[in-house]
Amino acid sequence: MENLEGSKKIIKDILNREYFFKVPEYQRPFSWDSENFEDLIFDLLDADHNQEYFLGTIVLHRRESDDIYDIVDGQQRMTTLMILFACLRDLIKDSDFKTELHNKIKQAENKVDGIPEKIRIEVRDRSIFKELISEMEGTDVKKDIRQLPEPEWRYYKAIEVFKSQLTKLNEDQLQKFSQFISQKCIIIYLATTTFDDAFKLFTIVNDRGKQLRRIDVLKAKNIAPSIVASESVRLSLAQKWEEKEKLVGEDDFERVINNLRFIILEEKPYNDLLFEFEEKIFKKGKLGAGQAFIDEVCSYADIFNNLFNDLNYFEDYPNEIKINNLLFIMNNEFSSYEWRACLMQYVKKFGNNEIEKFLHSLELLYLDGIIKGFNKDTRTSAFGRLMNVINNAETATVVNDNEILDIDKNELKSLLSGDVYGKNYTKYILLRLELVTSEQDVQQRFTAKSIEHVCPQTLRENTVWRDWYTDESHEQRLHKLSNLVLLSKSKNSSSGNKDFMEKKTRYLAKRVSDYPCSISVLTYAEWKPEDLEVRQELLLDKVLKSTFD
C-alpha cells in the first residue's frame, strides 16, 4: 500500500488545524439511530475517565491535491462525535470551553496568521449540519422529528438522546466530561494516498455495523477514479444509486443486487457478494463495471419497486387487479428471492406479454419445490434453469412452453390432500384459496395472523365434538385443509375448544369475516366428519386453480 499512515490518535490531536475531513458522495447518508447514540453516550459516561477509551477505527483517503481526508470508514462515528461536541458546547456556560469545543467543529478565522474559517468535517447533509452543529446554540433549535425527512431527523434524535443524559450533569461535570473525550478518547487512524488502498483497508478492518455491507463496497469500487475518471460522473452515479436505495429501502435494495447476481449467473451464490461480482461477473465480461453496473442496478431497482413495493408495474393492464392480488400474497409468503429475480427478468424482456400464464407457472414452480419437500439447493437450481430459459428466449411463448414450467397439479393436489397443518406452505395455500374464492375485480390484500382448527386439537369430554368424532376419525381429519381457517386476529386457546355453535358465533365470526373462503364455516350447522369430507373435496378442487381463470 502506498504511503500508509497508521497510528493511535487522541481526539484532540485529530480535531486540530492539521486535519480536515470530508464524507465523500459515494458514502451512505448519516444512518445511526437511537440505539447507536445511546450506546455511545452511556459507554462514555460509564467509562473510567482517568483511563484511555477506544472509540474505534477510521480509514481515510488523503487527497494530495488539497490535503483533505475522505472518510472511507468511520463517518457515522465521526459525525456523531461532532454532534456530541455541539451538545456539550451549547450546554456549557464557560465561554472558553464553549469556544474550544466549537473550534473542534469549525476552525475559527485568524486574520493575522491567514487562517480561514473552515468546517472540520464536511458531511453530505450540509444544510442540517450547518444549522444544528456548526453554529453556536444550534442544538437548541426545536423541530418535530416526525415531520423531518431522512436523514435530518437522525441529527435531532442524536441531540435528544445526548442532551437527555448531559442535562443531568452540572457545569463542572460537563467540563470534565469534555476534557475526557478530548484528552483520553482515542481512535486508530489509518490513511493512504490512494482510493483503492483505502478500500482494501476498509474491507480488512471493518467487520461490524451498518457500514459493513458489501453493497457499499461494491458501489464505492464501481465509482472509484480508476473505473470512472470524471468526478462529476462519479458524483452523479453516487446520487443515482442513493436515490434508488432510498426509493426501495435499504434491505430491498440489497435484495435487488442479489437478484441481479442471480439473473446474471443463474445459480446460487458460492462466495461473498463482492467476490461474485468482481470475479464471476466483471472479470468475465458478463456486465461492465462502473456506470454500466450502476445503471443496471438502478434499472432493476425500479422494476423491483414497481412490482413488489408499489404494485403498479401492471398499471392500466386489463388484468392489473388480479395480477397484483396474487403478487401481494406471493411477495408476503414466498421467502426465497429467486422467483422474484425470474419475474423481474421476464418483465424486463417481455413486458406484459403472456404475464398471467407466466406468473401462475412461476407460482406453481415455487409450490412444487416446497410441497414436495425439495431442499433449498434443488429449488434454487430449478429457478436457475428457468432463468437460463428466460435469458436465452426470444419470446415469452418460448419461456411459457418450456418443460421446466410443466408442473403436475394432480400430484400436488394429492400431496395437499393429506395433513397440512404446520407445513411451511399451509398459510399460503389457505390465502390463495381465499383469493380464488374472492371477487377479483376489486383489490384484495389478504394477510392472516394465524391458522385455527375448527374441530379442536383436543376433544374434551361431554362436548358435541365427542358425539361427532371418534379418536380415529378425529386424527384422520384434524390437520387437513378442510378443518383449517385463517384468523385475522390472534388465537385464543380457551375459546378454540368450545362447542361448535359457540365457537362459531362467539369466536370465529369476529376472526374470519375478512376471508370469503374461511367465512363459509359460519354457514354450517354442524361440523361432522362427513361435512369435512365434502369440504375437503371442494377445497382440493380449487386449491391450485389459476387465479386468472
Steps between C-alpha positions, in 0.01 A plus 500: 500500500627844405591746779305318767466698821384330814504608862305541818357848524348686794189691392663838570781408259271415213257788541754776447614722214703219339199286424189572298264229386235441240230236474522420128191486284523124450444445872162426649312782674514530877314192621569443870190466716397528865668175600835614359473839669403344833783248484753775438388745770450232768837339422676835522327602822564162663865480396791557740582862418858459621571232240518507122177405323504342153243656266571286195689510172476742213626431148592806295598584144730802505450708189839644418344774288352683799608302810138414576439157650206310351345282769479154346395331822391661826282783372204403721712512816684820402177679410343389828806623692448844345138497616611408851754783510229739378269392782775553757585839348140617528453372857824626653492859624873571521592707193851352463364146501228597254753654262742208514224247442370707210850510351500122482193522281600806299843662477479867592633763265837650592564803282846564643628156406289474185299204631152481351180391671452137402264222596682201652289231333316565177205263518253419227210646697650850486187704564384327819860468625554874455174586675541273802868420543727761348312798647510603864178404687400291198402200711240715675292521182170313548313314228251215482710194413195325353473764229865482390638302206797263492759552632417832668294343777803292604693816594215612723469152648872499584469840668194382691675184625823681594332790677272266695814376676721808492240722667535279808858630541596826667738755342813348654402149393427618144842663478679191632303278264609721208861472614472123525376469139763737366798378704431134575290366214704349221448365151714286275580712198579333164558706189634444149544725200315272258130429487549128425733447795256678729229258399726202550544625855126549529425137410770373738428720801125538488312199629207653682211743481289645225792612287621143455261415217671359197276699271655821636846374409364385166361845435822671602717276285277568200538876531869493586713741294668202336158390365323835449751774429265799507424632848169647383396163357599328825288745694206449262524121527525514880190718519312275259586193710399675820168616355409144401607364838277757667217413261492127575649505851836370623403135538315477169782677319739231617248244375500671161875452472478137610225451241722657234777256591256210454369642173852509359650181647185283510624315809513517876780710653816309579696793638468846650287738291797727434713207382226369273459832321871567468620152406202341328328797340731796437820307424315261269332780312145404590431862600722805482623659823441864579216685333365191320466316833341790684257570215397135502451494877285813484294360213421183694432704814219676315360168380521350850331801656218508246439125519525428871481824699266731314319226305460732204709331231185376324314828529232535230548136394160319468578244772685744724288435810518121476876506442563729796271298727705190429833683515410637841467161666795353307722786611391468863520122528770378256822544694770425243610765253553296183140515381509879527815512289329285235196726492714814484696367204186374325325837510822681407522290182138432413294758689137390550509241223337177628562626853200322658615164371856559612406627847278200568772263374758678717271457800459128428875452457557649844222291657626187328832535678371565850200264494719214380758586764793566266804649672601860439775416250259295289242778500762761414628282218150481351473879495852520360392285205193718454719812504716347231190442288386862553844642418527303176137513380402738225129495585279456804339196337834319492528552877145397582515187284821375657482169685645652817157662553307181432383432856271206578214660694340164574813385682501816708129464578565145615767623741270774624224249573693374803588674825617854426486680834843621610650483152694799370257542211166463680436868561566578136264226381225632725562857381481403134175311571367828636620671184343246265173525696494879503367754253813589310380806322587691818826535687560222753782518754469176692720451804441287809606499863467126550342172397224340709362147517121509488472159663742549791822307544382366836156341532360574843258266667132593513521719189330469162840425349505170688156420362613564143854357499673184605869523576572342162278731294636799690860404426422442132347844441655732760789644297345497154413809298130454562541553875720808479403867476692825503461746785541875472563524875717306741393161627321447829576146613215479750239616248639265239377199698137606533210307347448567131205738520653712774842496335345601170290788627709638784855430382536431127244752374715795610817347363410357158279779368777630272535169318243384241609136522544473876178688571303220336557302822236722660234357265539148637251377758728209592865414452493125474752273325273470195482881476876515494520234230279706270684822584837332441402405145370850428821662621728257319305560180601865499816503712735542202253653262645798316390829648466626142233248396 
